[in-house]
Tab-separated table of C-alpha atoms in Angstrom:
chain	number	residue	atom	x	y	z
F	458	UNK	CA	-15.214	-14.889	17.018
F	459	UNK	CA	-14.354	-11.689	18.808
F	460	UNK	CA	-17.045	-9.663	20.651
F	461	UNK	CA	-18.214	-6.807	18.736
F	462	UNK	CA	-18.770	-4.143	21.633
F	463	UNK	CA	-22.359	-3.822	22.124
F	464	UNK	CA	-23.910	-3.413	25.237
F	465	UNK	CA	-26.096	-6.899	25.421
F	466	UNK	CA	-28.304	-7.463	28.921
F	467	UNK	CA	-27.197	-11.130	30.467
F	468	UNK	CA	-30.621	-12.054	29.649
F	469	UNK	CA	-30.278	-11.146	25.755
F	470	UNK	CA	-26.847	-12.275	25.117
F	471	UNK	CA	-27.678	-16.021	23.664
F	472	UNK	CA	-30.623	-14.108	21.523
F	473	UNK	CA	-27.769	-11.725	20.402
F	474	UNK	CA	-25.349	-14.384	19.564
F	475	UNK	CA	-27.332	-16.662	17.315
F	476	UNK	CA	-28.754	-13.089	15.440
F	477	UNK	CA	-25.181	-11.679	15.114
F	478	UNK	CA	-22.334	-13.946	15.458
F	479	UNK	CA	-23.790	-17.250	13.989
F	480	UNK	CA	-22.071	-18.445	11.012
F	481	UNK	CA	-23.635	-18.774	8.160
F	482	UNK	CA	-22.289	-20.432	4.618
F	483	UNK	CA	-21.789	-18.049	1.807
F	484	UNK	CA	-21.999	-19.450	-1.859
F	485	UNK	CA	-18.337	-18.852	-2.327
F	486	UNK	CA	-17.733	-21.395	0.153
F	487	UNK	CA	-16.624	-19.196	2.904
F	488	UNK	CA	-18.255	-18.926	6.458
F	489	UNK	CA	-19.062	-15.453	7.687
F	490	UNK	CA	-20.469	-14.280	10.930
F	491	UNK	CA	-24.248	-13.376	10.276
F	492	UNK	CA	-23.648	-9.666	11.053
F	493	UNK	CA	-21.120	-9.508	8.508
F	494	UNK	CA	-22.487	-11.647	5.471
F	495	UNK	CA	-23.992	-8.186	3.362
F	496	UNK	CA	-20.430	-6.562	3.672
F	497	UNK	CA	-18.550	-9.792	2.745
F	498	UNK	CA	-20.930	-10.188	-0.599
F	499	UNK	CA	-20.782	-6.218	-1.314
F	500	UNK	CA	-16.687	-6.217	-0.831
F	501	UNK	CA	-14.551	-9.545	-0.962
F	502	UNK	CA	-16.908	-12.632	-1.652
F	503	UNK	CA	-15.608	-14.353	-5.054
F	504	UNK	CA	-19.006	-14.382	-6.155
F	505	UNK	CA	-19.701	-10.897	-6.079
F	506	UNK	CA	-20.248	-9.200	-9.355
F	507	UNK	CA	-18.032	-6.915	-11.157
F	508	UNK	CA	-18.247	-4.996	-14.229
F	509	UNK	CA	-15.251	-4.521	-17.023
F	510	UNK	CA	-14.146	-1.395	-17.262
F	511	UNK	CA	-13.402	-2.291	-20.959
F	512	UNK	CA	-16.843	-4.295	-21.898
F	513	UNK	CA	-18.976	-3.368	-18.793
F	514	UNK	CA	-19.801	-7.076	-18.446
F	515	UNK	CA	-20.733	-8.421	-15.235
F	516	UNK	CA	-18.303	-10.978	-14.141
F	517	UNK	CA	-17.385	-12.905	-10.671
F	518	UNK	CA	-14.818	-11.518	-8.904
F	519	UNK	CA	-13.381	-15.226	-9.014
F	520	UNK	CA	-12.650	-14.847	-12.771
F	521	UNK	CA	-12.484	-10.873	-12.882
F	522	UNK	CA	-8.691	-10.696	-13.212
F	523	UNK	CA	-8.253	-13.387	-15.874
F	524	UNK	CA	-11.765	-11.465	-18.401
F	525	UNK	CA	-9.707	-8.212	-17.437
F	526	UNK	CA	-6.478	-9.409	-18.930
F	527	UNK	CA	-8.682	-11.236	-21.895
F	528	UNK	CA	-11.241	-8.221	-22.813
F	529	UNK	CA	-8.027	-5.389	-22.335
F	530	UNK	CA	-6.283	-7.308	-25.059
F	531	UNK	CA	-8.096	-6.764	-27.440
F	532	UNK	CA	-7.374	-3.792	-30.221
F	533	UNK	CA	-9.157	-0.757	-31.290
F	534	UNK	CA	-8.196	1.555	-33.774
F	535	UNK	CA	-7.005	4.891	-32.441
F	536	UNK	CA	-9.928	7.676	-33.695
F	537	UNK	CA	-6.828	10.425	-33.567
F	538	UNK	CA	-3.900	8.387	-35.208
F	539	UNK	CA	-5.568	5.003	-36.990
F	540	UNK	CA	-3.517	2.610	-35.037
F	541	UNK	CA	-4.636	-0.312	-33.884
F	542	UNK	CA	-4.457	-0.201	-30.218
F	543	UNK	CA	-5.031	-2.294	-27.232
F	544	UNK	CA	-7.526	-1.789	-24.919
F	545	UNK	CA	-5.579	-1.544	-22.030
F	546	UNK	CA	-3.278	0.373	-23.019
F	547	UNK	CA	-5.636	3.521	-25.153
F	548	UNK	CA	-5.373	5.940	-22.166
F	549	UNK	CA	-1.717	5.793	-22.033
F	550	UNK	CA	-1.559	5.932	-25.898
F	551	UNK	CA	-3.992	8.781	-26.639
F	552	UNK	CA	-2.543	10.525	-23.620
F	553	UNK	CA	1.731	10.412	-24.524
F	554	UNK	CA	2.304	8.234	-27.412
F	555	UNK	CA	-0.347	9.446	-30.268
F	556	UNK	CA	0.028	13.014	-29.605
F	557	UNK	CA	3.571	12.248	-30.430
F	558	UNK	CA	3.063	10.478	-33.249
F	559	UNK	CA	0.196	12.217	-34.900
F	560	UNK	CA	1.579	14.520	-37.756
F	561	UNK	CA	-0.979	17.155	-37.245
F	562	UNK	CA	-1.492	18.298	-33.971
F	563	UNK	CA	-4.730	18.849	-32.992
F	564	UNK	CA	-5.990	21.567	-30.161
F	565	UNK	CA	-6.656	20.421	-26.623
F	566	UNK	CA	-10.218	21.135	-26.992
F	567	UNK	CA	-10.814	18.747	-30.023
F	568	UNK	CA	-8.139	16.170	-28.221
F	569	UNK	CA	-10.272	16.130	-25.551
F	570	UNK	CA	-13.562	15.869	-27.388
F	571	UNK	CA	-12.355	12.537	-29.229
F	572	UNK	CA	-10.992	11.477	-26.142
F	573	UNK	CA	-14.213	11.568	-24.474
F	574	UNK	CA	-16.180	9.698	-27.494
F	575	UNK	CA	-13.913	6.760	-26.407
F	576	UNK	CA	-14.748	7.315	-23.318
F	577	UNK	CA	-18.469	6.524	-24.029
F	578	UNK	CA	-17.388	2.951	-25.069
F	579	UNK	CA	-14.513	2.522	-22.611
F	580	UNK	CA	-13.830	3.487	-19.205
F	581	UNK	CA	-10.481	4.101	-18.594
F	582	UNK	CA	-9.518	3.567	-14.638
């Protein structure tokens, strides 16, 4: 445990150690200085919750990589060129690929429009 800087009176400093550097059990299984706990559950505890950027699930961070891979496999078909696509891999597609394969080229205002109807069901980041 290193001392976190405050200014504790002699008198205080027992009071101060049990509020703010006991350790305390997380339900990840990890033991976190009590000062610390909210930040370790909002940032790198493995049972935090994340949302899909693809399904907007909530998942644990614990098993957020492997639903990532699962959910961004899956296909949808392409509202500009009717390909089947897969998730993961839409923004790329729509943005290079599609407008390169698409035999009539649309304008960058109705590109952009159907871009941002898949947006509504998928977020792209």
């Amino acid at each position: 445990m290193e001392g976190c800087g405050a200014v504790v009176p002699k008198a205080s400093l027992e009071t101060h150690m049990q509020e703010m550097h006991s350790l305390v059990p997380c339900s990840c299984g990890k033991t976190v200085e009590k000062s610390k706990i909210s930040r370790h559950k909002e940032r790198s505890c493995k049972d935090r919750l994340r949302s899909c950027r693809f399904c907007e699930m909530k998942i644990a961070a614990r098993e957020y990589r492997a639903h990532l891979e699962y959910c961004g496999s899956r296909t949808t078909v392409c509202p500009r060129c009717k390909q089947r696509v897969r998730l993961n891999l839409f923004r790329k597609h729509y943005e290079s690929q599609c407008g390169k394969s698409h035999n009539s080229p649309r304008s960058g205002a109705e590109s952009a429009s159907i871009f941002e109807k898949m947006s509504d069901f998928f977020s792209f980041s």
